[in-house]
Amino acid sequence: MAHALSLAALHGPGPWPRDGYPLPDEEPRKADEFVFPSVVYDGVSTHHFGTGSQPVAELTDRILRHLDDPAYLLGVFAEVQAVRVADDLVGGLRSRPVPREKLRTAARFVAENATRREVAKLGIVLLGVSGDERDRELLQLLGTLDEFALFAVVALMNTQPDRQRAVFELAQRLDGWGRIHAVERLKGCPDPDIKAWLLRTGFRNGVMNEYLAHLAATTGGLYEALLEHEVDDTLLAGAAGILQALAIGGPAEDMHDYDDAVPAMHRFAELVAVAEPRLDLLDAALTLEKLVNDDDFDWPDGEPARLRARYTALLAQPRWREVVLRELVPRGEDAESRSHTFATALSCAGRLGMDALPHALARLRIDRCNAYIWQWAIYHADADTVEQVVALAEELLPLEELASGPTESLGLGPGYEADMALEIIVQKLRDHPGIGQNLLPVALSSRVIRARRGALNTLDSWPPETRPAATRGWITAAAACEPNTELRERMLAFLAR
């Protein structure tokens, strides 16, 4: 609670930096240790795997016996994983005669005084059973922390007279999994303000827009909105994001499930053809063009021929190449501030068949650890240009630091950008036998197991006559200090052949 109040004082109502992380109860971890975040566990469990369950009869009894001593509940809840008991606990409490006001007082005490995240979540769960409009401010404050948003959203739905409006207010404060949980509760909402927000901004989140694109398109009435006489720039940008996410598909309903898919794609192309050219519109149009060339889609009569013709004509306009080139040319701004825009331009250039490799290499000189640009460059290099990419990697990547010795680290998260770039390059070198002799021994000595495995895979895939003379020595040295049993055995098997 104190953490949420301090963030609100510093940054306003939200979204807060890094979704409110780190929380005060964050466990210390080693520098190379990756821990699956609890908020991701809650989100993935509720969407894909199920939350499982734990017996709650005894927990319910203990809660009801100690309503006059809520401090006791702080200890009781410390060993409970909230997402696994929440639904059954709510059902258990609702099936018994519960003094509602007493439960509400205890719930607020737990929510306001918890020093562990799972305890705070259970306080919010109890408040969802016993609370009312008096608790709106508390639920929205704690719910602005992404970690607690799922529980706060459900509690708001259960306690507020204008439940979807209350959730909408919270959704605007969120960006990550919390935004997903909140927007999902707005499905079918008739409120015109909420529908307009869904189409323009509401579907966007820091996890995957694909989770919310179908809901935004259907609840927001995307096709009908695009038929309006005046379509503003923010709506067209939102349509680009929604249609692109639907075309990509993924963890939720996608274009196959969208009844207005074909007319919406036609209308979008019609609007983009006369709109001011922008990179986001081009990116979406290229993604949709790929979809209309997918014969496995269940197309209606006359399609996708009409859509193909429309998108082919749209993307043939020279102005799109001008937009891409404008974003690829180096500018004076901070490299990080334009990183996403440059990456999008690079992606568009590749799909338009433009030769953007010189721009990618130039960009790497000011953004040397950008793994996406390294990946684009090595995958778009041919036999004549791959040595340019490798030579630049040898020049720019901190090879001495990268060859720091093997660990079991997967190389995930901040601080591993250069490691990821090295891994990507050596993996792709399997298609270029004999090239990269200075990078392979570095990768075999990497702290990241995936880089070591990638280097071994590459050397193993090369014809023996193309391998460097030092290959055997590299792998002998690597096997001698390899901490992973499976990878060490693979190294020794390579040497035995």
Tab-separated table of C-alpha atoms in Angstrom:
chain	number	residue	atom	x	y	z
A	1	MET	CA	0.000	0.000	0.000
A	2	ALA	CA	2.803	2.428	0.889
A	3	HIS	CA	4.565	1.520	-2.358
A	4	ALA	CA	1.420	2.282	-4.379
A	5	LEU	CA	0.888	5.578	-2.558
A	6	SER	CA	4.473	6.662	-3.207
A	7	LEU	CA	4.186	5.842	-6.912
A	8	ALA	CA	0.930	7.768	-7.133
A	9	ALA	CA	2.546	10.762	-5.446
A	10	LEU	CA	5.526	10.651	-7.792
A	11	HIS	CA	3.852	9.759	-11.086
A	12	GLY	CA	0.142	10.436	-10.821
A	13	PRO	CA	-2.644	7.916	-11.390
A	14	GLY	CA	-0.749	5.652	-13.832
A	15	PRO	CA	0.452	3.832	-15.779
A	16	TRP	CA	3.455	3.815	-13.483
A	17	PRO	CA	7.052	3.201	-14.603
A	18	ARG	CA	7.764	-0.518	-15.112
A	19	ASP	CA	4.145	-1.271	-14.107
A	20	GLY	CA	5.069	-0.586	-10.489
A	21	TYR	CA	7.997	-2.976	-10.258
A	22	PRO	CA	10.088	-3.844	-8.363
A	23	LEU	CA	7.695	-4.481	-5.481
A	24	PRO	CA	9.040	-4.106	-1.929
A	25	ASP	CA	8.942	-7.886	-1.323
A	26	GLU	CA	11.067	-8.697	-4.374
A	27	GLU	CA	13.368	-11.596	-3.524
A	28	PRO	CA	17.098	-10.993	-4.101
A	29	ARG	CA	18.471	-13.015	-6.988
A	30	LYS	CA	21.789	-13.735	-8.604
A	31	ALA	CA	22.887	-11.567	-11.505
A	32	ASP	CA	22.407	-14.343	-14.062
A	33	GLU	CA	19.302	-15.905	-12.490
A	34	PHE	CA	16.011	-15.738	-14.384
A	35	VAL	CA	12.839	-16.009	-12.308
A	36	PHE	CA	9.421	-16.414	-13.926
A	37	PRO	CA	7.559	-13.288	-12.727
A	38	SER	CA	4.516	-14.005	-10.576
A	39	VAL	CA	2.337	-11.612	-12.580
A	40	VAL	CA	3.191	-13.566	-15.734
A	41	TYR	CA	2.386	-16.828	-13.939
A	42	ASP	CA	-1.025	-15.442	-12.940
A	43	GLY	CA	-1.709	-14.185	-16.467
A	44	VAL	CA	-0.565	-17.295	-18.318
A	45	SER	CA	-2.340	-19.580	-15.838
A	46	THR	CA	-5.692	-17.828	-16.180
A	47	HIS	CA	-5.447	-17.681	-19.988
A	48	HIS	CA	-3.809	-20.934	-21.007
A	49	PHE	CA	-3.169	-23.590	-18.402
A	50	GLY	CA	-5.800	-23.172	-15.714
A	51	THR	CA	-4.979	-22.119	-12.201
A	52	GLY	CA	-5.371	-25.526	-10.585
A	53	SER	CA	-6.920	-25.502	-7.153
A	54	GLN	CA	-6.122	-25.937	-3.504
A	55	PRO	CA	-8.515	-27.076	-0.753
A	56	VAL	CA	-10.153	-23.993	0.720
A	57	ALA	CA	-12.613	-25.314	3.315
A	58	GLU	CA	-10.067	-25.074	6.124
A	59	LEU	CA	-8.853	-21.673	4.893
A	60	THR	CA	-12.436	-20.405	4.828
A	61	ASP	CA	-12.990	-21.658	8.390
A	62	ARG	CA	-9.860	-19.899	9.628
A	63	ILE	CA	-10.869	-16.634	7.978
A	64	LEU	CA	-14.333	-16.688	9.553
A	65	ARG	CA	-12.948	-17.614	12.989
A	66	HIS	CA	-10.509	-14.682	12.995
A	67	LEU	CA	-12.508	-11.794	11.571
A	68	ASP	CA	-11.962	-9.937	14.855
A	69	ASP	CA	-8.193	-10.482	14.593
A	70	PRO	CA	-7.305	-9.655	10.971
A	71	ALA	CA	-3.583	-9.411	11.835
A	72	TYR	CA	-3.717	-13.185	12.245
A	73	LEU	CA	-4.779	-13.483	8.598
A	74	LEU	CA	-1.556	-11.835	7.441
A	75	GLY	CA	0.304	-14.919	8.620
A	76	VAL	CA	-2.316	-17.401	7.405
A	77	PHE	CA	-2.218	-15.991	3.859
A	78	ALA	CA	1.581	-15.944	3.655
A	79	GLU	CA	1.765	-19.558	2.480
A	80	VAL	CA	-1.105	-19.393	-0.032
A	81	GLN	CA	-0.850	-18.752	-3.783
A	82	ALA	CA	-3.767	-16.436	-4.391
A	83	VAL	CA	-4.550	-17.279	-8.022
A	84	ARG	CA	-4.983	-20.971	-7.120
A	85	VAL	CA	-7.545	-20.414	-4.346
A	86	ALA	CA	-9.324	-17.189	-5.301
A	87	ASP	CA	-12.351	-18.566	-7.144
A	88	ASP	CA	-12.983	-21.430	-4.713
A	89	LEU	CA	-12.483	-19.138	-1.748
A	90	VAL	CA	-15.055	-16.682	-3.087
A	91	GLY	CA	-17.486	-19.534	-3.659
A	92	GLY	CA	-16.869	-20.914	-0.166
A	93	LEU	CA	-17.475	-17.557	1.515
A	94	ARG	CA	-20.621	-16.895	-0.476
A	95	SER	CA	-22.051	-20.263	0.493
A	96	ARG	CA	-21.883	-19.475	4.219
A	97	PRO	CA	-23.564	-16.933	6.477
A	98	VAL	CA	-20.836	-14.285	6.627
A	99	PRO	CA	-21.025	-11.022	8.587
A	100	ARG	CA	-20.342	-8.830	5.561
A	101	GLU	CA	-19.207	-5.664	7.328
A	102	LYS	CA	-16.843	-7.604	9.593
A	103	LEU	CA	-15.370	-9.354	6.580
A	104	ARG	CA	-14.997	-6.042	4.772
A	105	THR	CA	-13.129	-4.514	7.724
A	106	ALA	CA	-10.789	-7.505	7.890
A	107	ALA	CA	-10.299	-7.469	4.113
A	108	ARG	CA	-9.328	-3.807	4.102
A	109	PHE	CA	-6.910	-4.388	6.972
A	110	VAL	CA	-5.175	-7.183	5.055
A	111	ALA	CA	-5.082	-5.253	1.771
A	112	GLU	CA	-3.719	-2.130	3.439
A	113	ASN	CA	-1.168	-3.795	5.734
A	114	ALA	CA	0.152	-6.753	3.722
A	115	THR	CA	3.903	-6.769	3.146
A	116	ARG	CA	3.833	-9.809	0.813
A	117	ARG	CA	2.192	-9.770	-2.605
A	118	GLU	CA	0.172	-12.976	-2.242
A	119	VAL	CA	-1.229	-11.742	1.065
A	120	ALA	CA	-2.291	-8.444	-0.476
A	121	LYS	CA	-3.966	-10.304	-3.352
A	122	LEU	CA	-6.044	-12.321	-0.894
A	123	GLY	CA	-7.033	-9.158	0.927
A	124	ILE	CA	-8.344	-7.837	-2.386
A	125	VAL	CA	-10.148	-11.151	-3.011
A	126	LEU	CA	-11.933	-10.835	0.353
A	127	LEU	CA	-12.814	-7.239	-0.446
A	128	GLY	CA	-14.402	-8.424	-3.681
A	129	VAL	CA	-16.772	-10.580	-1.607
A	130	SER	CA	-17.605	-7.999	1.042
A	131	GLY	CA	-16.839	-4.537	-0.321
A	132	ASP	CA	-18.915	-1.824	-1.945
A	133	GLU	CA	-18.523	1.565	-3.592
A	134	ARG	CA	-16.604	2.821	-0.528
A	135	ASP	CA	-13.683	0.605	-1.628
A	136	ARG	CA	-13.386	1.864	-5.188
A	137	GLU	CA	-10.435	4.164	-4.506
A	138	LEU	CA	-8.466	1.486	-2.617
A	139	LEU	CA	-9.066	-1.150	-5.309
A	140	GLN	CA	-8.023	1.210	-8.070
A	141	LEU	CA	-4.916	2.318	-6.188
A	142	LEU	CA	-3.667	-1.212	-5.528
A	143	GLY	CA	-4.911	-2.365	-8.937
A	144	THR	CA	-2.654	0.144	-10.669
A	145	LEU	CA	0.202	-2.116	-9.593
A	146	ASP	CA	0.192	-4.641	-12.429
A	147	GLU	CA	0.752	-7.472	-9.944
A	148	PHE	CA	-2.653	-6.879	-8.311
A	149	ALA	CA	-4.689	-5.741	-11.301
A	150	LEU	CA	-6.365	-9.113	-11.985
A	151	PHE	CA	-7.661	-9.308	-8.421
A	152	ALA	CA	-8.668	-5.643	-8.271
A	153	VAL	CA	-10.524	-5.884	-11.580
A	154	VAL	CA	-12.579	-8.856	-10.378
A	155	ALA	CA	-13.254	-7.097	-7.072
A	156	LEU	CA	-14.428	-3.955	-8.872
A	157	MET	CA	-16.742	-6.040	-11.064
A	158	ASN	CA	-18.222	-7.628	-7.931
A	159	THR	CA	-18.622	-4.504	-5.817
A	160	GLN	CA	-19.247	-1.413	-7.942
A	161	PRO	CA	-22.674	-0.363	-9.212
A	162	ASP	CA	-21.132	0.901	-12.496
A	163	ARG	CA	-18.795	-2.061	-12.730
A	164	GLN	CA	-17.567	-1.702	-16.314
A	165	ARG	CA	-17.028	2.020	-15.901
A	166	ALA	CA	-14.974	1.341	-12.763
A	167	VAL	CA	-12.884	-1.234	-14.622
A	168	PHE	CA	-12.476	1.170	-17.549
A	169	GLU	CA	-11.046	3.784	-15.189
A	170	LEU	CA	-8.511	1.235	-13.933
A	171	ALA	CA	-7.712	-0.116	-17.402
A	172	GLN	CA	-6.481	3.318	-18.475
A	173	ARG	CA	-3.915	3.228	-15.658
A	174	LEU	CA	-2.447	-0.095	-16.778
A	175	ASP	CA	-0.231	-1.354	-19.576
A	176	GLY	CA	0.876	-4.971	-18.988
A	177	TRP	CA	-1.086	-8.042	-17.947
A	178	GLY	CA	-3.315	-5.750	-15.910
A	179	ARG	CA	-4.519	-3.997	-19.063
A	180	ILE	CA	-5.401	-7.405	-20.537
A	181	HIS	CA	-7.334	-8.520	-17.454
A	182	ALA	CA	-9.215	-5.223	-17.287
A	183	VAL	CA	-10.132	-4.920	-20.971
A	184	GLU	CA	-11.383	-8.491	-21.067
A	185	ARG	CA	-14.062	-7.441	-18.557
A	186	LEU	CA	-15.237	-4.750	-21.007
A	187	LYS	CA	-16.390	-7.299	-23.593
A	188	GLY	CA	-19.789	-6.379	-24.996
A	189	CYS	CA	-19.815	-2.986	-23.256
A	190	PRO	CA	-22.240	-0.574	-25.014
A	191	ASP	CA	-20.708	2.620	-23.572
A	192	PRO	CA	-19.669	4.768	-26.590
A	193	ASP	CA	-16.712	6.280	-24.723
A	194	ILE	CA	-15.347	2.842	-23.885
A	195	LYS	CA	-15.926	1.572	-27.427
A	196	ALA	CA	-14.051	4.528	-28.900
A	197	TRP	CA	-11.171	4.003	-26.445
A	198	LEU	CA	-10.934	0.298	-27.267
A	199	LEU	CA	-10.490	1.066	-30.963
A	200	ARG	CA	-7.884	3.756	-30.484
A	201	THR	CA	-5.868	2.797	-27.423
A	202	GLY	CA	-7.497	0.155	-25.264
A	203	PHE	CA	-6.257	-2.903	-27.157
A	204	ARG	CA	-2.611	-1.867	-26.859
A	205	ASN	CA	-0.654	-3.469	-24.034
A	206	GLY	CA	2.902	-4.347	-23.077
A	207	VAL	CA	2.431	-8.111	-23.477
A	208	MET	CA	0.819	-8.813	-26.872
A	209	ASN	CA	-1.808	-6.754	-28.677
A	210	GLU	CA	-3.097	-10.065	-30.049
A	211	TYR	CA	-4.739	-10.786	-26.676
A	212	LEU	CA	-7.172	-7.884	-27.053
A	213	ALA	CA	-7.455	-7.174	-30.790
A	214	HIS	CA	-10.529	-9.323	-31.444
A	215	LEU	CA	-12.371	-7.952	-28.426
A	216	ALA	CA	-11.599	-4.399	-29.498
A	217	ALA	CA	-12.715	-5.053	-33.083
A	218	THR	CA	-16.014	-6.631	-32.050
A	219	THR	CA	-16.994	-4.733	-28.916
A	220	GLY	CA	-15.640	-1.482	-30.328
A	221	GLY	CA	-17.387	-1.957	-33.682
A	222	LEU	CA	-14.282	-1.497	-35.832
A	223	TYR	CA	-15.830	-1.983	-39.259
A	224	GLU	CA	-18.762	0.300	-38.495
A	225	ALA	CA	-16.384	2.968	-37.185
A	226	LEU	CA	-14.270	2.774	-40.349
A	227	LEU	CA	-17.406	3.394	-42.430
A	228	GLU	CA	-17.929	6.807	-40.832
A	229	HIS	CA	-17.577	9.761	-43.189
A	230	GLU	CA	-14.641	11.124	-41.188
A	231	VAL	CA	-12.082	8.702	-39.777
A	232	ASP	CA	-9.587	10.511	-37.562
A	233	ASP	CA	-5.883	9.672	-37.507
A	234	THR	CA	-6.017	8.004	-34.089
A	235	LEU	CA	-8.828	5.696	-35.216
A	236	LEU	CA	-6.937	4.771	-38.399
A	237	ALA	CA	-3.816	4.081	-36.322
A	238	GLY	CA	-5.873	1.945	-33.968
A	239	ALA	CA	-7.397	0.061	-36.890
A	240	ALA	CA	-3.895	-0.607	-38.213
A	241	GLY	CA	-2.827	-2.068	-34.877
A	242	ILE	CA	-5.970	-4.160	-34.440
A	243	LEU	CA	-6.023	-5.594	-37.956
A	244	GLN	CA	-2.304	-6.307	-37.841
A	245	ALA	CA	-2.667	-8.182	-34.546
A	246	LEU	CA	-5.636	-10.145	-35.907
A	247	ALA	CA	-3.637	-11.065	-39.001
A	248	ILE	CA	-0.639	-12.214	-36.968
A	249	GLY	CA	-2.853	-14.334	-34.715
A	250	GLY	CA	-1.591	-16.034	-31.609
A	251	PRO	CA	-2.905	-16.659	-28.133
A	252	ALA	CA	-6.476	-15.403	-28.613
A	253	GLU	CA	-9.181	-15.094	-31.265
A	254	ASP	CA	-7.812	-13.749	-34.543
A	255	MET	CA	-8.835	-12.844	-38.098
A	256	HIS	CA	-10.357	-16.283	-38.643
A	257	ASP	CA	-12.827	-15.489	-35.847
A	258	TYR	CA	-13.671	-11.957	-36.991
A	259	ASP	CA	-16.882	-11.915	-39.015
A	260	ASP	CA	-16.116	-8.538	-40.606
A	261	ALA	CA	-12.538	-9.450	-41.524
A	262	VAL	CA	-12.825	-9.119	-45.312
A	263	PRO	CA	-14.881	-5.903	-45.483
A	264	ALA	CA	-12.733	-4.338	-42.748
A	265	MET	CA	-9.542	-5.130	-44.688
A	266	HIS	CA	-11.057	-3.642	-47.855
A	267	ARG	CA	-12.131	-0.478	-46.048
A	268	PHE	CA	-8.775	-0.142	-44.306
A	269	ALA	CA	-6.909	-0.352	-47.627
A	270	GLU	CA	-9.282	2.225	-49.120
A	271	LEU	CA	-8.596	4.654	-46.267
A	272	VAL	CA	-4.833	4.098	-46.225
A	273	ALA	CA	-4.611	4.700	-49.976
A	274	VAL	CA	-5.604	8.346	-49.446
A	275	ALA	CA	-4.129	8.896	-45.975
A	276	GLU	CA	-0.887	10.652	-45.169
A	277	PRO	CA	1.778	7.903	-45.455
A	278	ARG	CA	2.994	6.671	-42.087
A	279	LEU	CA	5.170	3.772	-41.056
A	280	ASP	CA	2.521	2.164	-38.830
A	281	LEU	CA	0.037	2.093	-41.716
A	282	LEU	CA	2.617	0.542	-44.026
A	283	ASP	CA	3.587	-2.067	-41.429
A	284	ALA	CA	-0.055	-3.112	-41.043
A	285	ALA	CA	-0.701	-3.130	-44.805
A	286	LEU	CA	2.311	-5.401	-45.380
A	287	THR	CA	1.077	-7.788	-42.699
A	288	LEU	CA	-2.387	-7.870	-44.252
A	289	GLU	CA	-0.881	-8.428	-47.691
A	290	LYS	CA	0.810	-11.546	-46.338
A	291	LEU	CA	-2.529	-12.763	-45.007
A	292	VAL	CA	-4.338	-12.263	-48.318
A	293	ASN	CA	-1.733	-14.500	-49.930
A	294	ASP	CA	-2.583	-17.283	-47.488
A	295	ASP	CA	-4.747	-19.749	-49.382
A	296	ASP	CA	-5.518	-21.643	-46.173
A	297	PHE	CA	-7.747	-18.813	-44.955
A	298	ASP	CA	-11.480	-19.488	-45.353
A	299	TRP	CA	-12.113	-16.783	-47.969
A	300	PRO	CA	-15.596	-15.913	-49.303
A	301	ASP	CA	-16.383	-16.000	-53.026
A	302	GLY	CA	-14.250	-13.623	-55.065
A	303	GLU	CA	-11.605	-13.444	-52.383
A	304	PRO	CA	-8.765	-13.174	-51.813
A	305	ALA	CA	-8.314	-12.070	-55.456
A	306	ARG	CA	-9.955	-8.686	-54.867
A	307	LEU	CA	-7.996	-8.090	-51.676
A	308	ARG	CA	-4.748	-9.114	-53.364
A	309	ALA	CA	-5.301	-6.667	-56.179
A	310	ARG	CA	-6.158	-3.878	-53.741
A	311	TYR	CA	-3.141	-4.420	-51.484
A	312	THR	CA	-0.743	-4.961	-54.380
A	313	ALA	CA	-1.788	-1.618	-55.859
A	314	LEU	CA	-1.612	0.071	-52.458
A	315	LEU	CA	1.898	-1.134	-51.667
A	316	ALA	CA	3.201	-0.317	-55.151
A	317	GLN	CA	2.862	3.399	-54.387
A	318	PRO	CA	6.388	4.936	-54.344
A	319	ARG	CA	5.559	7.033	-51.302
A	320	TRP	CA	5.946	4.025	-48.997
A	321	ARG	CA	9.590	3.572	-49.935
A	322	GLU	CA	10.134	7.258	-49.251
A	323	VAL	CA	8.659	6.831	-45.758
A	324	VAL	CA	10.929	3.870	-45.051
A	325	LEU	CA	14.057	5.615	-46.306
A	326	ARG	CA	13.273	8.678	-44.212
A	327	GLU	CA	13.235	6.522	-41.068
A	328	LEU	CA	16.361	4.547	-42.004
A	329	VAL	CA	18.606	7.575	-42.432
A	330	PRO	CA	20.568	8.322	-39.210
A	331	ARG	CA	19.431	11.335	-37.225
A	332	GLY	CA	20.791	13.279	-34.323
A	333	GLU	CA	18.312	11.918	-31.765
A	334	ASP	CA	19.244	9.484	-29.048
A	335	ALA	CA	19.608	5.994	-30.537
A	336	GLU	CA	17.352	4.397	-27.945
A	337	SER	CA	14.495	6.834	-28.567
A	338	ARG	CA	14.244	5.760	-32.221
A	339	SER	CA	15.062	2.099	-31.752
A	340	HIS	CA	11.519	0.793	-32.244
A	341	THR	CA	10.821	3.078	-35.205
A	342	PHE	CA	14.049	2.075	-36.923
A	343	ALA	CA	13.312	-1.621	-36.358
A	344	THR	CA	9.849	-1.204	-37.907
A	345	ALA	CA	11.338	0.611	-40.893
A	346	LEU	CA	13.909	-2.140	-41.323
A	347	SER	CA	11.200	-4.796	-41.226
A	348	CYS	CA	9.145	-2.910	-43.803
A	349	ALA	CA	12.189	-2.443	-46.034
A	350	GLY	CA	12.814	-6.170	-46.097
A	351	ARG	CA	9.214	-6.945	-47.003
A	352	LEU	CA	9.233	-4.301	-49.748
A	353	GLY	CA	12.365	-5.840	-51.237
A	354	MET	CA	14.516	-2.792	-50.519
A	355	ASP	CA	18.265	-3.090	-49.988
A	356	ALA	CA	18.503	-1.814	-46.433
A	357	LEU	CA	21.583	-3.718	-45.275
A	358	PRO	CA	23.873	-0.651	-45.496
A	359	HIS	CA	21.416	1.253	-43.283
A	360	ALA	CA	21.302	-1.625	-40.783
A	361	LEU	CA	25.097	-1.743	-40.554
A	362	ALA	CA	25.311	2.016	-40.161
A	363	ARG	CA	22.705	1.913	-37.401
A	364	LEU	CA	24.638	-0.751	-35.506
A	365	ARG	CA	27.525	1.674	-35.135
A	366	ILE	CA	25.321	3.802	-32.873
A	367	ASP	CA	23.224	0.960	-31.406
A	368	ARG	CA	25.780	-1.834	-31.271
A	369	CYS	CA	23.927	-4.281	-29.017
A	370	ASN	CA	20.541	-4.141	-30.732
A	371	ALA	CA	19.808	-7.845	-31.187
A	372	TYR	CA	16.935	-7.245	-33.606
A	373	ILE	CA	19.119	-5.274	-36.035
A	374	TRP	CA	21.868	-7.904	-35.836
A	375	GLN	CA	19.291	-10.578	-36.569
A	376	TRP	CA	17.890	-8.640	-39.523
A	377	ALA	CA	21.367	-8.000	-40.898
A	378	ILE	CA	22.647	-11.580	-40.659
A	379	TYR	CA	19.419	-13.019	-42.078
A	380	HIS	CA	19.388	-10.587	-45.016
A	381	ALA	CA	23.086	-10.977	-45.802
A	382	ASP	CA	24.010	-13.153	-48.757
A	383	ALA	CA	27.270	-14.839	-49.718
A	384	ASP	CA	28.674	-11.484	-50.876
A	385	THR	CA	27.755	-9.475	-47.774
A	386	VAL	CA	27.808	-11.885	-44.832
A	387	GLU	CA	31.490	-11.193	-44.178
A	388	GLN	CA	30.671	-7.492	-43.787
A	389	VAL	CA	28.183	-8.330	-41.025
A	390	VAL	CA	30.606	-10.699	-39.293
A	391	ALA	CA	33.482	-8.199	-39.509
A	392	LEU	CA	31.288	-5.513	-37.962
A	393	ALA	CA	30.285	-7.887	-35.159
A	394	GLU	CA	33.957	-8.599	-34.467
A	395	GLU	CA	34.573	-4.858	-34.320
A	396	LEU	CA	31.561	-3.731	-32.287
A	397	LEU	CA	30.569	-6.507	-29.901
A	398	PRO	CA	32.475	-6.670	-26.577
A	399	LEU	CA	34.024	-10.055	-27.348
A	400	GLU	CA	36.303	-10.204	-24.307
A	401	GLU	CA	33.360	-9.613	-21.987
A	402	LEU	CA	31.207	-12.122	-23.839
A	403	ALA	CA	33.821	-14.875	-23.462
A	404	SER	CA	33.591	-14.678	-19.671
A	405	GLY	CA	33.159	-18.402	-19.066
A	406	PRO	CA	30.217	-20.812	-19.059
A	407	THR	CA	27.234	-20.721	-16.731
A	408	GLU	CA	23.747	-22.245	-16.915
A	409	SER	CA	22.235	-18.825	-17.659
A	410	LEU	CA	19.682	-18.636	-20.488
A	411	GLY	CA	20.643	-15.017	-21.133
A	412	LEU	CA	17.169	-13.560	-20.674
A	413	GLY	CA	16.354	-10.036	-19.580
A	414	PRO	CA	18.273	-6.758	-19.391
A	415	GLY	CA	22.052	-6.945	-19.582
A	416	TYR	CA	22.159	-9.761	-22.122
A	417	GLU	CA	21.630	-7.793	-25.328
A	418	ALA	CA	25.162	-8.369	-26.646
A	419	ASP	CA	25.011	-12.056	-25.688
A	420	MET	CA	21.778	-12.409	-27.642
A	421	ALA	CA	23.306	-10.697	-30.667
A	422	LEU	CA	26.272	-13.075	-30.611
A	423	GLU	CA	23.980	-16.090	-30.282
A	424	ILE	CA	21.848	-14.988	-33.252
A	425	ILE	CA	24.897	-14.462	-35.463
A	426	VAL	CA	26.608	-17.769	-34.708
A	427	GLN	CA	23.341	-19.661	-35.139
A	428	LYS	CA	22.889	-18.218	-38.626
A	429	LEU	CA	26.508	-18.933	-39.587
A	430	ARG	CA	25.479	-22.561	-40.111
A	431	ASP	CA	24.409	-21.365	-43.574
A	432	HIS	CA	27.867	-19.871	-44.243
A	433	PRO	CA	30.507	-22.572	-43.655
A	434	GLY	CA	33.972	-21.331	-42.789
A	435	ILE	CA	32.911	-17.772	-41.877
A	436	GLY	CA	33.045	-16.336	-38.363
A	437	GLN	CA	36.187	-17.973	-37.036
A	438	ASN	CA	36.744	-15.207	-34.496
A	439	LEU	CA	33.175	-15.350	-33.159
A	440	LEU	CA	32.785	-19.103	-32.676
A	441	PRO	CA	35.400	-19.556	-29.907
A	442	VAL	CA	33.892	-16.555	-28.117
A	443	ALA	CA	30.439	-18.149	-28.279
A	444	LEU	CA	31.832	-21.471	-27.015
A	445	SER	CA	33.133	-19.583	-23.955
A	446	SER	CA	29.956	-17.556	-23.433
A	447	ARG	CA	28.209	-17.243	-20.082
A	448	VAL	CA	24.942	-18.009	-21.936
A	449	ILE	CA	24.242	-21.661	-22.619
A	450	ARG	CA	22.224	-20.920	-25.759
A	451	ALA	CA	25.224	-19.208	-27.373
A	452	ARG	CA	27.465	-22.180	-26.594
A	453	ARG	CA	24.877	-24.597	-27.951
A	454	GLY	CA	24.422	-22.432	-31.066
A	455	ALA	CA	28.153	-22.398	-31.782
A	456	LEU	CA	28.367	-26.178	-31.411
A	457	ASN	CA	25.332	-26.649	-33.691
A	458	THR	CA	26.931	-24.448	-36.339
A	459	LEU	CA	30.282	-26.234	-36.279
A	460	ASP	CA	28.536	-29.604	-36.281
A	461	SER	CA	26.476	-28.638	-39.345
A	462	TRP	CA	29.491	-27.522	-41.401
A	463	PRO	CA	31.178	-30.018	-43.710
A	464	PRO	CA	34.396	-31.142	-41.972
A	465	GLU	CA	36.619	-29.635	-44.669
A	466	THR	CA	35.167	-26.145	-43.984
A	467	ARG	CA	35.810	-26.154	-40.247
A	468	PRO	CA	38.713	-24.090	-38.918
A	469	ALA	CA	41.825	-26.059	-37.986
A	470	ALA	CA	41.406	-24.925	-34.369
A	471	THR	CA	37.880	-26.362	-34.044
A	472	ARG	CA	38.951	-29.434	-32.096
A	473	GLY	CA	40.934	-27.365	-29.637
A	474	TRP	CA	38.036	-24.948	-29.091
A	475	ILE	CA	35.575	-27.697	-28.293
A	476	THR	CA	38.057	-29.629	-26.126
A	477	ALA	CA	38.567	-26.512	-24.011
A	478	ALA	CA	34.837	-25.800	-23.900
A	479	ALA	CA	33.958	-29.366	-22.851
A	480	ALA	CA	36.500	-29.256	-20.035
A	481	CYS	CA	34.607	-26.486	-18.226
A	482	GLU	CA	31.031	-26.969	-19.503
A	483	PRO	CA	28.661	-27.082	-16.481
A	484	ASN	CA	25.669	-28.470	-18.400
A	485	THR	CA	25.804	-32.272	-18.585
A	486	GLU	CA	23.790	-32.622	-21.793
A	487	LEU	CA	25.806	-30.003	-23.668
A	488	ARG	CA	29.130	-31.393	-22.391
A	489	GLU	CA	28.153	-34.856	-23.637
A	490	ARG	CA	27.321	-33.393	-27.040
A	491	MET	CA	30.720	-31.698	-27.157
A	492	LEU	CA	32.472	-34.950	-26.284
A	493	ALA	CA	30.438	-36.816	-28.885
A	494	PHE	CA	31.530	-34.262	-31.480
A	495	LEU	CA	35.164	-34.863	-30.540
A	496	ALA	CA	34.713	-38.627	-30.712
A	497	ARG	CA	33.501	-38.559	-34.310
